mmCIF file with all atom_site columns, C-alpha atoms in Angstrom:
data_model
loop_
_atom_site.group_PDB
_atom_site.id
_atom_site.type_symbol
_atom_site.label_atom_id
_atom_site.label_alt_id
_atom_site.label_comp_id
_atom_site.label_asym_id
_atom_site.label_entity_id
_atom_site.label_seq_id
_atom_site.pdbx_PDB_ins_code
_atom_site.Cartn_x
_atom_site.Cartn_y
_atom_site.Cartn_z
_atom_site.occupancy
_atom_site.B_iso_or_equiv
_atom_site.pdbx_formal_charge
_atom_site.auth_seq_id
_atom_site.auth_comp_id
_atom_site.auth_asym_id
_atom_site.auth_atom_id
_atom_site.pdbx_PDB_model_num
ATOM 1   C CA . MET A 1 1   ? 8.173   9.418   -13.631 1.00 78.00 ? 1   MET A CA 1
ATOM 2   C CA . PRO A 1 2   ? 7.547   12.117  -10.587 1.00 88.00 ? 2   PRO A CA 1
ATOM 3   C CA . PRO A 1 3   ? 7.284   10.088  -7.385  1.00 94.00 ? 3   PRO A CA 1
ATOM 4   C CA . LEU A 1 4   ? 3.971   9.544   -5.676  1.00 96.00 ? 4   LEU A CA 1
ATOM 5   C CA . LEU A 1 5   ? 6.109   9.898   -2.147  1.00 97.00 ? 5   LEU A CA 1
ATOM 6   C CA . ALA A 1 6   ? 8.927   11.927  -1.547  1.00 97.00 ? 6   ALA A CA 1
ATOM 7   C CA . ALA A 1 7   ? 10.423  12.320  1.738   1.00 97.00 ? 7   ALA A CA 1
ATOM 8   C CA . THR A 1 8   ? 13.610  14.322  2.450   1.00 97.00 ? 8   THR A CA 1
ATOM 9   C CA . GLY A 1 9   ? 15.483  15.080  5.701   1.00 97.00 ? 9   GLY A CA 1
ATOM 10  C CA . VAL A 1 10  ? 12.746  13.549  7.853   1.00 97.00 ? 10  VAL A CA 1
ATOM 11  C CA . ARG A 1 11  ? 13.462  13.613  11.730  1.00 96.00 ? 11  ARG A CA 1
ATOM 12  C CA . LYS A 1 12  ? 11.390  12.888  14.501  1.00 96.00 ? 12  LYS A CA 1
ATOM 13  C CA . THR A 1 13  ? 12.145  12.987  18.130  1.00 95.00 ? 13  THR A CA 1
ATOM 14  C CA . TYR A 1 14  ? 9.724   12.244  21.288  1.00 91.00 ? 14  TYR A CA 1
ATOM 15  C CA . ARG A 1 15  ? 10.228  14.022  24.229  1.00 88.00 ? 15  ARG A CA 1
ATOM 16  C CA . THR A 1 16  ? 9.146   12.638  27.758  1.00 85.00 ? 16  THR A CA 1
ATOM 17  C CA . GLY A 1 17  ? 10.129  15.152  30.495  1.00 83.00 ? 17  GLY A CA 1
ATOM 18  C CA . ALA A 1 18  ? 14.022  15.799  30.109  1.00 84.00 ? 18  ALA A CA 1
ATOM 19  C CA . VAL A 1 19  ? 14.377  12.564  28.002  1.00 87.00 ? 19  VAL A CA 1
ATOM 20  C CA . GLU A 1 20  ? 14.602  12.804  24.210  1.00 89.00 ? 20  GLU A CA 1
ATOM 21  C CA . VAL A 1 21  ? 14.370  9.802   21.916  1.00 89.00 ? 21  VAL A CA 1
ATOM 22  C CA . THR A 1 22  ? 15.085  10.267  18.423  1.00 92.00 ? 22  THR A CA 1
ATOM 23  C CA . ALA A 1 23  ? 12.866  7.926   16.394  1.00 94.00 ? 23  ALA A CA 1
ATOM 24  C CA . LEU A 1 24  ? 13.918  9.146   12.875  1.00 95.00 ? 24  LEU A CA 1
ATOM 25  C CA . ARG A 1 25  ? 17.268  10.676  11.829  1.00 94.00 ? 25  ARG A CA 1
ATOM 26  C CA . ASP A 1 26  ? 17.227  12.850  8.855   1.00 94.00 ? 26  ASP A CA 1
ATOM 27  C CA . LEU A 1 27  ? 15.718  10.219  6.620   1.00 95.00 ? 27  LEU A CA 1
ATOM 28  C CA . ASP A 1 28  ? 15.215  10.486  2.726   1.00 96.00 ? 28  ASP A CA 1
ATOM 29  C CA . LEU A 1 29  ? 12.800  8.109   1.023   1.00 97.00 ? 29  LEU A CA 1
ATOM 30  C CA . THR A 1 30  ? 11.081  7.959   -2.378  1.00 97.00 ? 30  THR A CA 1
ATOM 31  C CA . VAL A 1 31  ? 8.211   5.675   -3.551  1.00 97.00 ? 31  VAL A CA 1
ATOM 32  C CA . LEU A 1 32  ? 7.152   5.795   -7.211  1.00 96.00 ? 32  LEU A CA 1
ATOM 33  C CA . PRO A 1 33  ? 3.508   5.393   -8.311  1.00 96.00 ? 33  PRO A CA 1
ATOM 34  C CA . GLY A 1 34  ? 2.621   1.332   -8.545  1.00 96.00 ? 34  GLY A CA 1
ATOM 35  C CA . GLU A 1 35  ? 5.507   0.424   -6.304  1.00 97.00 ? 35  GLU A CA 1
ATOM 36  C CA . LEU A 1 36  ? 5.005   -1.931  -3.063  1.00 97.00 ? 36  LEU A CA 1
ATOM 37  C CA . VAL A 1 37  ? 7.480   -1.174  -0.592  1.00 97.00 ? 37  VAL A CA 1
ATOM 38  C CA . GLY A 1 38  ? 8.225   -3.310  2.488   1.00 97.00 ? 38  GLY A CA 1
ATOM 39  C CA . VAL A 1 39  ? 9.868   -1.413  5.568   1.00 97.00 ? 39  VAL A CA 1
ATOM 40  C CA . MET A 1 40  ? 11.528  -3.949  7.717   1.00 96.00 ? 40  MET A CA 1
ATOM 41  C CA . GLY A 1 41  ? 13.985  -3.529  10.897  1.00 93.00 ? 41  GLY A CA 1
ATOM 42  C CA . PRO A 1 42  ? 13.893  -4.838  14.218  1.00 90.00 ? 42  PRO A CA 1
ATOM 43  C CA . SER A 1 43  ? 11.729  -3.935  17.076  1.00 88.00 ? 43  SER A CA 1
ATOM 44  C CA . GLY A 1 44  ? 12.249  -0.005  18.044  1.00 88.00 ? 44  GLY A CA 1
ATOM 45  C CA . SER A 1 45  ? 13.951  0.757   14.707  1.00 92.00 ? 45  SER A CA 1
ATOM 46  C CA . GLY A 1 46  ? 11.370  3.358   13.784  1.00 92.00 ? 46  GLY A CA 1
ATOM 47  C CA . LYS A 1 47  ? 9.372   1.425   11.105  1.00 93.00 ? 47  LYS A CA 1
ATOM 48  C CA . THR A 1 48  ? 5.891   2.428   12.480  1.00 93.00 ? 48  THR A CA 1
ATOM 49  C CA . THR A 1 49  ? 6.848   6.183   13.320  1.00 95.00 ? 49  THR A CA 1
ATOM 50  C CA . LEU A 1 50  ? 8.175   5.967   9.666   1.00 95.00 ? 50  LEU A CA 1
ATOM 51  C CA . LEU A 1 51  ? 4.840   5.282   8.163   1.00 95.00 ? 51  LEU A CA 1
ATOM 52  C CA . ASN A 1 52  ? 3.133   7.759   10.752  1.00 95.00 ? 52  ASN A CA 1
ATOM 53  C CA . CYS A 1 53  ? 5.074   10.533  9.736   1.00 96.00 ? 53  CYS A CA 1
ATOM 54  C CA . LEU A 1 54  ? 5.195   9.839   6.016   1.00 96.00 ? 54  LEU A CA 1
ATOM 55  C CA . SER A 1 55  ? 1.362   9.686   6.114   1.00 95.00 ? 55  SER A CA 1
ATOM 56  C CA . GLY A 1 56  ? 0.852   13.011  8.328   1.00 94.00 ? 56  GLY A CA 1
ATOM 57  C CA . LEU A 1 57  ? -0.567  11.105  11.276  1.00 93.00 ? 57  LEU A CA 1
ATOM 58  C CA . ASP A 1 58  ? 2.446   12.252  13.267  1.00 94.00 ? 58  ASP A CA 1
ATOM 59  C CA . ASP A 1 59  ? 4.138   15.695  13.006  1.00 94.00 ? 59  ASP A CA 1
ATOM 60  C CA . ILE A 1 60  ? 7.843   15.830  11.922  1.00 95.00 ? 60  ILE A CA 1
ATOM 61  C CA . ASP A 1 61  ? 10.380  17.984  13.731  1.00 95.00 ? 61  ASP A CA 1
ATOM 62  C CA . ALA A 1 62  ? 12.440  18.667  10.551  1.00 96.00 ? 62  ALA A CA 1
ATOM 63  C CA . GLY A 1 63  ? 12.444  17.699  6.700   1.00 96.00 ? 63  GLY A CA 1
ATOM 64  C CA . ARG A 1 64  ? 9.677   17.767  3.894   1.00 96.00 ? 64  ARG A CA 1
ATOM 65  C CA . VAL A 1 65  ? 7.082   15.017  3.085   1.00 97.00 ? 65  VAL A CA 1
ATOM 66  C CA . GLU A 1 66  ? 5.574   15.321  -0.317  1.00 95.00 ? 66  GLU A CA 1
ATOM 67  C CA . VAL A 1 67  ? 2.393   13.167  -1.449  1.00 95.00 ? 67  VAL A CA 1
ATOM 68  C CA . GLU A 1 68  ? 1.306   13.559  -4.700  1.00 93.00 ? 68  GLU A CA 1
ATOM 69  C CA . GLY A 1 69  ? 3.467   16.509  -5.192  1.00 92.00 ? 69  GLY A CA 1
ATOM 70  C CA . ARG A 1 70  ? 1.809   18.179  -2.056  1.00 93.00 ? 70  ARG A CA 1
ATOM 71  C CA . ASP A 1 71  ? 3.893   19.237  1.215   1.00 95.00 ? 71  ASP A CA 1
ATOM 72  C CA . LEU A 1 72  ? 1.923   17.487  3.835   1.00 94.00 ? 72  LEU A CA 1
ATOM 73  C CA . PHE A 1 73  ? 3.277   19.750  6.717   1.00 94.00 ? 73  PHE A CA 1
ATOM 74  C CA . ALA A 1 74  ? 2.857   22.892  4.712   1.00 94.00 ? 74  ALA A CA 1
ATOM 75  C CA . MET A 1 75  ? -0.782  22.111  5.198   1.00 94.00 ? 75  MET A CA 1
ATOM 76  C CA . SER A 1 76  ? -3.007  23.150  7.845   1.00 93.00 ? 76  SER A CA 1
ATOM 77  C CA . ASP A 1 77  ? -4.250  20.369  10.062  1.00 91.00 ? 77  ASP A CA 1
ATOM 78  C CA . ALA A 1 78  ? -7.706  20.442  8.414   1.00 91.00 ? 78  ALA A CA 1
ATOM 79  C CA . GLU A 1 79  ? -6.338  20.276  4.988   1.00 92.00 ? 79  GLU A CA 1
ATOM 80  C CA . ARG A 1 80  ? -3.861  17.509  5.904   1.00 92.00 ? 80  ARG A CA 1
ATOM 81  C CA . THR A 1 81  ? -6.881  15.346  7.112   1.00 89.00 ? 81  THR A CA 1
ATOM 82  C CA . GLU A 1 82  ? -8.931  16.056  4.102   1.00 88.00 ? 82  GLU A CA 1
ATOM 83  C CA . HIS A 1 83  ? -5.770  14.870  2.054   1.00 90.00 ? 83  HIS A CA 1
ATOM 84  C CA . ARG A 1 84  ? -5.400  11.978  3.897   1.00 89.00 ? 84  ARG A CA 1
ATOM 85  C CA . ALA A 1 85  ? -9.193  10.797  3.739   1.00 86.00 ? 85  ALA A CA 1
ATOM 86  C CA . ARG A 1 86  ? -8.910  11.500  -0.285  1.00 87.00 ? 86  ARG A CA 1
ATOM 87  C CA . SER A 1 87  ? -5.519  10.322  -1.066  1.00 91.00 ? 87  SER A CA 1
ATOM 88  C CA . MET A 1 88  ? -4.457  7.658   1.775   1.00 94.00 ? 88  MET A CA 1
ATOM 89  C CA . GLY A 1 89  ? -5.976  4.381   2.794   1.00 94.00 ? 89  GLY A CA 1
ATOM 90  C CA . PHE A 1 90  ? -4.782  2.480   6.109   1.00 94.00 ? 90  PHE A CA 1
ATOM 91  C CA . VAL A 1 91  ? -4.488  -0.992  7.017   1.00 92.00 ? 91  VAL A CA 1
ATOM 92  C CA . PHE A 1 92  ? -3.297  -1.898  10.753  1.00 86.00 ? 92  PHE A CA 1
ATOM 93  C CA . GLN A 1 93  ? -2.503  -5.051  12.767  1.00 82.00 ? 93  GLN A CA 1
ATOM 94  C CA . ALA A 1 94  ? -5.529  -4.412  14.842  1.00 85.00 ? 94  ALA A CA 1
ATOM 95  C CA . PHE A 1 95  ? -8.457  -4.393  12.391  1.00 86.00 ? 95  PHE A CA 1
ATOM 96  C CA . ASN A 1 96  ? -10.118 -1.135  14.018  1.00 90.00 ? 96  ASN A CA 1
ATOM 97  C CA . LEU A 1 97  ? -13.739 -1.980  12.645  1.00 94.00 ? 97  LEU A CA 1
ATOM 98  C CA . ILE A 1 98  ? -16.789 -0.860  14.446  1.00 95.00 ? 98  ILE A CA 1
ATOM 99  C CA . PRO A 1 99  ? -18.344 -3.941  16.168  1.00 95.00 ? 99  PRO A CA 1
ATOM 100 C CA . VAL A 1 100 ? -21.857 -2.822  15.427  1.00 96.00 ? 100 VAL A CA 1
ATOM 101 C CA . PHE A 1 101 ? -21.359 -1.892  11.902  1.00 96.00 ? 101 PHE A CA 1
ATOM 102 C CA . SER A 1 102 ? -21.928 -4.634  9.196   1.00 97.00 ? 102 SER A CA 1
ATOM 103 C CA . ALA A 1 103 ? -18.903 -5.154  6.746   1.00 97.00 ? 103 ALA A CA 1
ATOM 104 C CA . ALA A 1 104 ? -20.266 -2.856  4.430   1.00 97.00 ? 104 ALA A CA 1
ATOM 105 C CA . GLU A 1 105 ? -21.229 -0.033  6.436   1.00 96.00 ? 105 GLU A CA 1
ATOM 106 C CA . ASN A 1 106 ? -17.594 -0.295  7.978   1.00 96.00 ? 106 ASN A CA 1
ATOM 107 C CA . VAL A 1 107 ? -16.268 -0.025  4.387   1.00 96.00 ? 107 VAL A CA 1
ATOM 108 C CA . GLU A 1 108 ? -18.325 2.873   3.375   1.00 95.00 ? 108 GLU A CA 1
ATOM 109 C CA . LEU A 1 109 ? -17.391 5.034   6.113   1.00 92.00 ? 109 LEU A CA 1
ATOM 110 C CA . PRO A 1 110 ? -14.407 6.615   4.866   1.00 90.00 ? 110 PRO A CA 1
ATOM 111 C CA . LEU A 1 111 ? -16.833 7.646   1.567   1.00 92.00 ? 111 LEU A CA 1
ATOM 112 C CA . MET A 1 112 ? -19.615 9.058   4.030   1.00 90.00 ? 112 MET A CA 1
ATOM 113 C CA . LEU A 1 113 ? -16.970 11.146  5.970   1.00 85.00 ? 113 LEU A CA 1
ATOM 114 C CA . THR A 1 114 ? -16.176 12.799  2.649   1.00 84.00 ? 114 THR A CA 1
ATOM 115 C CA . GLY A 1 115 ? -19.657 13.637  1.504   1.00 88.00 ? 115 GLY A CA 1
ATOM 116 C CA . THR A 1 116 ? -20.147 10.785  -0.869  1.00 91.00 ? 116 THR A CA 1
ATOM 117 C CA . PRO A 1 117 ? -24.086 10.374  -1.197  1.00 94.00 ? 117 PRO A CA 1
ATOM 118 C CA . PRO A 1 118 ? -25.230 7.178   0.855   1.00 93.00 ? 118 PRO A CA 1
ATOM 119 C CA . PRO A 1 119 ? -26.270 5.192   -2.107  1.00 94.00 ? 119 PRO A CA 1
ATOM 120 C CA . THR A 1 120 ? -23.109 5.528   -3.902  1.00 95.00 ? 120 THR A CA 1
ATOM 121 C CA . ALA A 1 121 ? -21.005 4.846   -0.693  1.00 94.00 ? 121 ALA A CA 1
ATOM 122 C CA . ARG A 1 122 ? -23.104 1.752   -0.276  1.00 95.00 ? 122 ARG A CA 1
ATOM 123 C CA . ALA A 1 123 ? -22.398 0.752   -4.009  1.00 96.00 ? 123 ALA A CA 1
ATOM 124 C CA . ARG A 1 124 ? -18.767 1.474   -3.773  1.00 94.00 ? 124 ARG A CA 1
ATOM 125 C CA . ALA A 1 125 ? -18.591 -0.660  -0.572  1.00 96.00 ? 125 ALA A CA 1
ATOM 126 C CA . VAL A 1 126 ? -19.992 -3.737  -1.804  1.00 96.00 ? 126 VAL A CA 1
ATOM 127 C CA . GLU A 1 127 ? -17.883 -3.704  -5.003  1.00 94.00 ? 127 GLU A CA 1
ATOM 128 C CA . MET A 1 128 ? -15.075 -3.625  -2.894  1.00 92.00 ? 128 MET A CA 1
ATOM 129 C CA . LEU A 1 129 ? -15.779 -6.324  -0.711  1.00 95.00 ? 129 LEU A CA 1
ATOM 130 C CA . ALA A 1 130 ? -16.457 -8.518  -3.654  1.00 94.00 ? 130 ALA A CA 1
ATOM 131 C CA . ARG A 1 131 ? -13.291 -7.694  -5.237  1.00 89.00 ? 131 ARG A CA 1
ATOM 132 C CA . VAL A 1 132 ? -11.695 -8.842  -1.700  1.00 90.00 ? 132 VAL A CA 1
ATOM 133 C CA . GLY A 1 133 ? -13.377 -11.768 -1.930  1.00 90.00 ? 133 GLY A CA 1
ATOM 134 C CA . LEU A 1 134 ? -16.259 -11.122 0.552   1.00 93.00 ? 134 LEU A CA 1
ATOM 135 C CA . ALA A 1 135 ? -19.179 -10.742 -1.490  1.00 94.00 ? 135 ALA A CA 1
ATOM 136 C CA . ASP A 1 136 ? -21.598 -12.945 0.595   1.00 95.00 ? 136 ASP A CA 1
ATOM 137 C CA . ARG A 1 137 ? -20.349 -11.493 3.864   1.00 95.00 ? 137 ARG A CA 1
ATOM 138 C CA . VAL A 1 138 ? -21.298 -7.681  3.150   1.00 96.00 ? 138 VAL A CA 1
ATOM 139 C CA . ASP A 1 139 ? -24.177 -7.840  6.036   1.00 97.00 ? 139 ASP A CA 1
ATOM 140 C CA . HIS A 1 140 ? -21.933 -9.715  8.431   1.00 97.00 ? 140 HIS A CA 1
ATOM 141 C CA . ARG A 1 141 ? -20.699 -7.953  11.600  1.00 97.00 ? 141 ARG A CA 1
ATOM 142 C CA . PRO A 1 142 ? -17.064 -8.170  12.691  1.00 95.00 ? 142 PRO A CA 1
ATOM 143 C CA . ASN A 1 143 ? -17.607 -10.872 15.288  1.00 95.00 ? 143 ASN A CA 1
ATOM 144 C CA . GLU A 1 144 ? -19.089 -13.121 12.413  1.00 96.00 ? 144 GLU A CA 1
ATOM 145 C CA . LEU A 1 145 ? -15.983 -13.118 10.736  1.00 94.00 ? 145 LEU A CA 1
ATOM 146 C CA . SER A 1 146 ? -12.824 -14.628 10.777  1.00 92.00 ? 146 SER A CA 1
ATOM 147 C CA . GLY A 1 147 ? -9.614  -12.795 11.515  1.00 90.00 ? 147 GLY A CA 1
ATOM 148 C CA . GLY A 1 148 ? -8.654  -13.157 7.681   1.00 90.00 ? 148 GLY A CA 1
ATOM 149 C CA . GLU A 1 149 ? -11.994 -11.765 6.681   1.00 92.00 ? 149 GLU A CA 1
ATOM 150 C CA . GLN A 1 150 ? -11.799 -9.089  8.974   1.00 93.00 ? 150 GLN A CA 1
ATOM 151 C CA . GLN A 1 151 ? -8.687  -7.978  7.567   1.00 90.00 ? 151 GLN A CA 1
ATOM 152 C CA . ARG A 1 152 ? -10.098 -8.011  4.121   1.00 91.00 ? 152 ARG A CA 1
ATOM 153 C CA . VAL A 1 153 ? -12.624 -5.892  5.157   1.00 94.00 ? 153 VAL A CA 1
ATOM 154 C CA . THR A 1 154 ? -10.191 -3.271  6.569   1.00 94.00 ? 154 THR A CA 1
ATOM 155 C CA . ILE A 1 155 ? -8.309  -3.804  3.137   1.00 93.00 ? 155 ILE A CA 1
ATOM 156 C CA . ALA A 1 156 ? -11.684 -3.065  1.012   1.00 93.00 ? 156 ALA A CA 1
ATOM 157 C CA . ARG A 1 157 ? -12.110 -0.014  3.626   1.00 94.00 ? 157 ARG A CA 1
ATOM 158 C CA . ALA A 1 158 ? -8.455  1.234   2.778   1.00 93.00 ? 158 ALA A CA 1
ATOM 159 C CA . LEU A 1 159 ? -9.366  1.045   -0.969  1.00 91.00 ? 159 LEU A CA 1
ATOM 160 C CA . VAL A 1 160 ? -12.968 1.983   -1.475  1.00 92.00 ? 160 VAL A CA 1
ATOM 161 C CA . ALA A 1 161 ? -12.009 5.742   -1.985  1.00 90.00 ? 161 ALA A CA 1
ATOM 162 C CA . ARG A 1 162 ? -9.504  4.907   -4.586  1.00 90.00 ? 162 ARG A CA 1
ATOM 163 C CA . PRO A 1 163 ? -6.246  6.282   -2.674  1.00 93.00 ? 163 PRO A CA 1
ATOM 164 C CA . ALA A 1 164 ? -3.077  7.073   -4.164  1.00 94.00 ? 164 ALA A CA 1
ATOM 165 C CA . ILE A 1 165 ? -1.380  5.232   -1.468  1.00 96.00 ? 165 ILE A CA 1
ATOM 166 C CA . VAL A 1 166 ? -1.931  2.615   1.115   1.00 95.00 ? 166 VAL A CA 1
ATOM 167 C CA . TRP A 1 167 ? 0.000   2.450   4.168   1.00 96.00 ? 167 TRP A CA 1
ATOM 168 C CA . ALA A 1 168 ? -0.053  -1.088  5.911   1.00 94.00 ? 168 ALA A CA 1
ATOM 169 C CA . ASP A 1 169 ? 1.507   -1.382  9.404   1.00 93.00 ? 169 ASP A CA 1
ATOM 170 C CA . GLU A 1 170 ? 1.980   -5.074  10.195  1.00 90.00 ? 170 GLU A CA 1
ATOM 171 C CA . PRO A 1 171 ? -1.327  -6.177  8.166   1.00 89.00 ? 171 PRO A CA 1
ATOM 172 C CA . THR A 1 172 ? -0.637  -10.024 9.108   1.00 87.00 ? 172 THR A CA 1
ATOM 173 C CA . GLY A 1 173 ? 0.537   -9.663  12.614  1.00 84.00 ? 173 GLY A CA 1
ATOM 174 C CA . ASN A 1 174 ? -2.725  -10.755 14.182  1.00 83.00 ? 174 ASN A CA 1
ATOM 175 C CA . LEU A 1 175 ? -3.142  -13.637 11.620  1.00 84.00 ? 175 LEU A CA 1
ATOM 176 C CA . ASP A 1 176 ? -2.084  -17.472 11.256  1.00 86.00 ? 176 ASP A CA 1
ATOM 177 C CA . THR A 1 177 ? 0.312   -18.217 8.737   1.00 88.00 ? 177 THR A CA 1
ATOM 178 C CA . GLY A 1 178 ? -2.606  -19.497 6.236   1.00 87.00 ? 178 GLY A CA 1
ATOM 179 C CA . MET A 1 179 ? -4.640  -16.589 6.817   1.00 84.00 ? 179 MET A CA 1
ATOM 180 C CA . ALA A 1 180 ? -1.459  -14.177 6.598   1.00 87.00 ? 180 ALA A CA 1
ATOM 181 C CA . GLY A 1 181 ? -0.602  -15.691 3.193   1.00 89.00 ? 181 GLY A CA 1
ATOM 182 C CA . GLN A 1 182 ? -3.935  -15.064 2.148   1.00 88.00 ? 182 GLN A CA 1
ATOM 183 C CA . VAL A 1 183 ? -3.913  -11.262 2.743   1.00 88.00 ? 183 VAL A CA 1
ATOM 184 C CA . MET A 1 184 ? -0.511  -10.845 1.461   1.00 91.00 ? 184 MET A CA 1
ATOM 185 C CA . ASP A 1 185 ? -1.730  -12.681 -1.880  1.00 92.00 ? 185 ASP A CA 1
ATOM 186 C CA . LEU A 1 186 ? -4.657  -10.065 -1.941  1.00 90.00 ? 186 LEU A CA 1
ATOM 187 C CA . LEU A 1 187 ? -2.007  -7.115  -1.394  1.00 92.00 ? 187 LEU A CA 1
ATOM 188 C CA . THR A 1 188 ? 0.612   -8.145  -3.859  1.00 93.00 ? 188 THR A CA 1
ATOM 189 C CA . GLY A 1 189 ? -2.396  -9.083  -6.668  1.00 92.00 ? 189 GLY A CA 1
ATOM 190 C CA . LEU A 1 190 ? -3.800  -5.441  -5.883  1.00 91.00 ? 190 LEU A CA 1
ATOM 191 C CA . ASN A 1 191 ? -0.131  -3.944  -6.564  1.00 94.00 ? 191 ASN A CA 1
ATOM 192 C CA . ARG A 1 192 ? 0.556   -6.302  -9.463  1.00 94.00 ? 192 ARG A CA 1
ATOM 193 C CA . ASP A 1 193 ? -2.797  -6.091  -11.299 1.00 91.00 ? 193 ASP A CA 1
ATOM 194 C CA . GLU A 1 194 ? -4.158  -3.165  -10.697 1.00 91.00 ? 194 GLU A CA 1
ATOM 195 C CA . GLY A 1 195 ? -0.924  -0.630  -9.902  1.00 94.00 ? 195 GLY A CA 1
ATOM 196 C CA . GLN A 1 196 ? -1.713  0.342   -6.400  1.00 95.00 ? 196 GLN A CA 1
ATOM 197 C CA . THR A 1 197 ? 1.003   1.724   -4.572  1.00 96.00 ? 197 THR A CA 1
ATOM 198 C CA . ILE A 1 198 ? 1.369   0.258   -0.978  1.00 97.00 ? 198 ILE A CA 1
ATOM 199 C CA . VAL A 1 199 ? 3.958   0.928   1.744   1.00 97.00 ? 199 VAL A CA 1
ATOM 200 C CA . LEU A 1 200 ? 4.079   -2.162  4.169   1.00 96.00 ? 200 LEU A CA 1
ATOM 201 C CA . VAL A 1 201 ? 5.725   -2.356  7.519   1.00 95.00 ? 201 VAL A CA 1
ATOM 202 C CA . THR A 1 202 ? 6.642   -5.999  8.651   1.00 93.00 ? 202 THR A CA 1
ATOM 203 C CA . HIS A 1 203 ? 8.769   -8.051  10.745  1.00 89.00 ? 203 HIS A CA 1
ATOM 204 C CA . ASP A 1 204 ? 8.361   -10.955 8.922   1.00 90.00 ? 204 ASP A CA 1
ATOM 205 C CA . GLU A 1 205 ? 11.149  -12.210 6.700   1.00 92.00 ? 205 GLU A CA 1
ATOM 206 C CA . ALA A 1 206 ? 8.897   -14.410 4.843   1.00 91.00 ? 206 ALA A CA 1
ATOM 207 C CA . ILE A 1 207 ? 6.700   -11.716 3.622   1.00 92.00 ? 207 ILE A CA 1
ATOM 208 C CA . GLY A 1 208 ? 9.890   -9.455  2.956   1.00 93.00 ? 208 GLY A CA 1
ATOM 209 C CA . ARG A 1 209 ? 11.049  -12.336 0.361   1.00 93.00 ? 209 ARG A CA 1
ATOM 210 C CA . ARG A 1 210 ? 7.885   -11.618 -1.411  1.00 92.00 ? 210 ARG A CA 1
ATOM 211 C CA . LEU A 1 211 ? 7.820   -7.936  -1.959  1.00 95.00 ? 211 LEU A CA 1
ATOM 212 C CA . PRO A 1 212 ? 9.749   -6.500  -5.225  1.00 96.00 ? 212 PRO A CA 1
ATOM 213 C CA . ARG A 1 213 ? 11.529  -3.779  -2.737  1.00 97.00 ? 213 ARG A CA 1
ATOM 214 C CA . VAL A 1 214 ? 12.456  -3.782  0.854   1.00 97.00 ? 214 VAL A CA 1
ATOM 215 C CA . VAL A 1 215 ? 14.191  -0.846  2.912   1.00 97.00 ? 215 VAL A CA 1
ATOM 216 C CA . ARG A 1 216 ? 15.747  -1.833  6.076   1.00 97.00 ? 216 ARG A CA 1
ATOM 217 C CA . MET A 1 217 ? 15.849  0.494   9.049   1.00 95.00 ? 217 MET A CA 1
ATOM 218 C CA . ARG A 1 218 ? 17.861  0.472   12.113  1.00 95.00 ? 218 ARG A CA 1
ATOM 219 C CA . ASP A 1 219 ? 17.983  3.204   14.965  1.00 93.00 ? 219 ASP A CA 1
ATOM 220 C CA . GLY A 1 220 ? 15.706  5.414   12.892  1.00 94.00 ? 220 GLY A CA 1
ATOM 221 C CA . ARG A 1 221 ? 17.943  5.405   9.581   1.00 95.00 ? 221 ARG A CA 1
ATOM 222 C CA . LEU A 1 222 ? 17.243  3.398   6.288   1.00 95.00 ? 222 LEU A CA 1
ATOM 223 C CA . VAL A 1 223 ? 20.348  1.467   5.836   1.00 95.00 ? 223 VAL A CA 1
ATOM 224 C CA . SER A 1 224 ? 19.614  -0.584  3.018   1.00 95.00 ? 224 SER A CA 1
ATOM 225 C CA . ASP A 1 225 ? 17.276  -0.424  0.018   1.00 95.00 ? 225 ASP A CA 1
ATOM 226 C CA . THR A 1 226 ? 16.814  -3.414  -2.121  1.00 94.00 ? 226 THR A CA 1
ATOM 227 C CA . ARG A 1 227 ? 14.959  -4.226  -5.296  1.00 91.00 ? 227 ARG A CA 1
ATOM 228 C CA . ARG A 1 228 ? 14.071  -8.024  -6.075  1.00 79.00 ? 228 ARG A CA 1
ATOM 229 C CA . ALA A 1 229 ? 14.955  -7.573  -9.892  1.00 68.00 ? 229 ALA A CA 1
ATOM 230 C CA . ASP A 1 230 ? 18.234  -6.117  -8.309  1.00 63.00 ? 230 ASP A CA 1
ATOM 231 C CA . LEU A 1 231 ? 19.217  -9.338  -6.745  1.00 56.00 ? 231 LEU A CA 1
ATOM 232 C CA . GLU A 1 232 ? 17.930  -11.776 -9.483  1.00 60.00 ? 232 GLU A CA 1
ATOM 233 C CA . ALA A 1 233 ? 20.063  -9.788  -11.862 1.00 53.00 ? 233 ALA A CA 1
ATOM 234 C CA . VAL A 1 234 ? 22.915  -10.747 -9.592  1.00 48.00 ? 234 VAL A CA 1
ATOM 235 C CA . GLY A 1 235 ? 21.994  -13.878 -9.177  1.00 52.00 ? 235 GLY A CA 1
#
């Protein structure tokens, strides 16, 4: 099976005046279709930088990143933006919902930006909200929703374009334990039942124990790559 994501020799350096900080150091990572991969490590290890570079949100200084067989950094900015809109979904710690929009309007926005006809976009948004358990919250604005419900809206927005891969950066970071568990139930269920490929950054060891594969970072490098099946086989 060809990989959905293949990153080779990825290097990223931030420069501020004469100061250079290398955030990613010749990093390699492969993700197969249908995998749910956690990225873990201490603060400052490069987790969010890795996600941003693998998704093409940030440029890289060296290396190669392919998603669905296409080299992200061989594309023009416009091509990369279009590829991201059609093939990727994003879930962030901050919900990034538009306050004056309803849940349905927030979810349909990615479709509207790629030219989907409004009736089709609205129907897909309503369908997706139902899939994440918010069929009765379609017309609610973000300030009328709980934190867990807002994060469900962001997950619906990430999935509405039927992306090849979803990037989730600390998706439970702003939630209490109960709501965090519900969001993780949703994400792991989407992966298990629908084969949605997800790369998820987290610092929470309890979440890490729920994931089928965890890669760990330190000082901009991957230092381990563990699959739960391997641990269970050893056990």
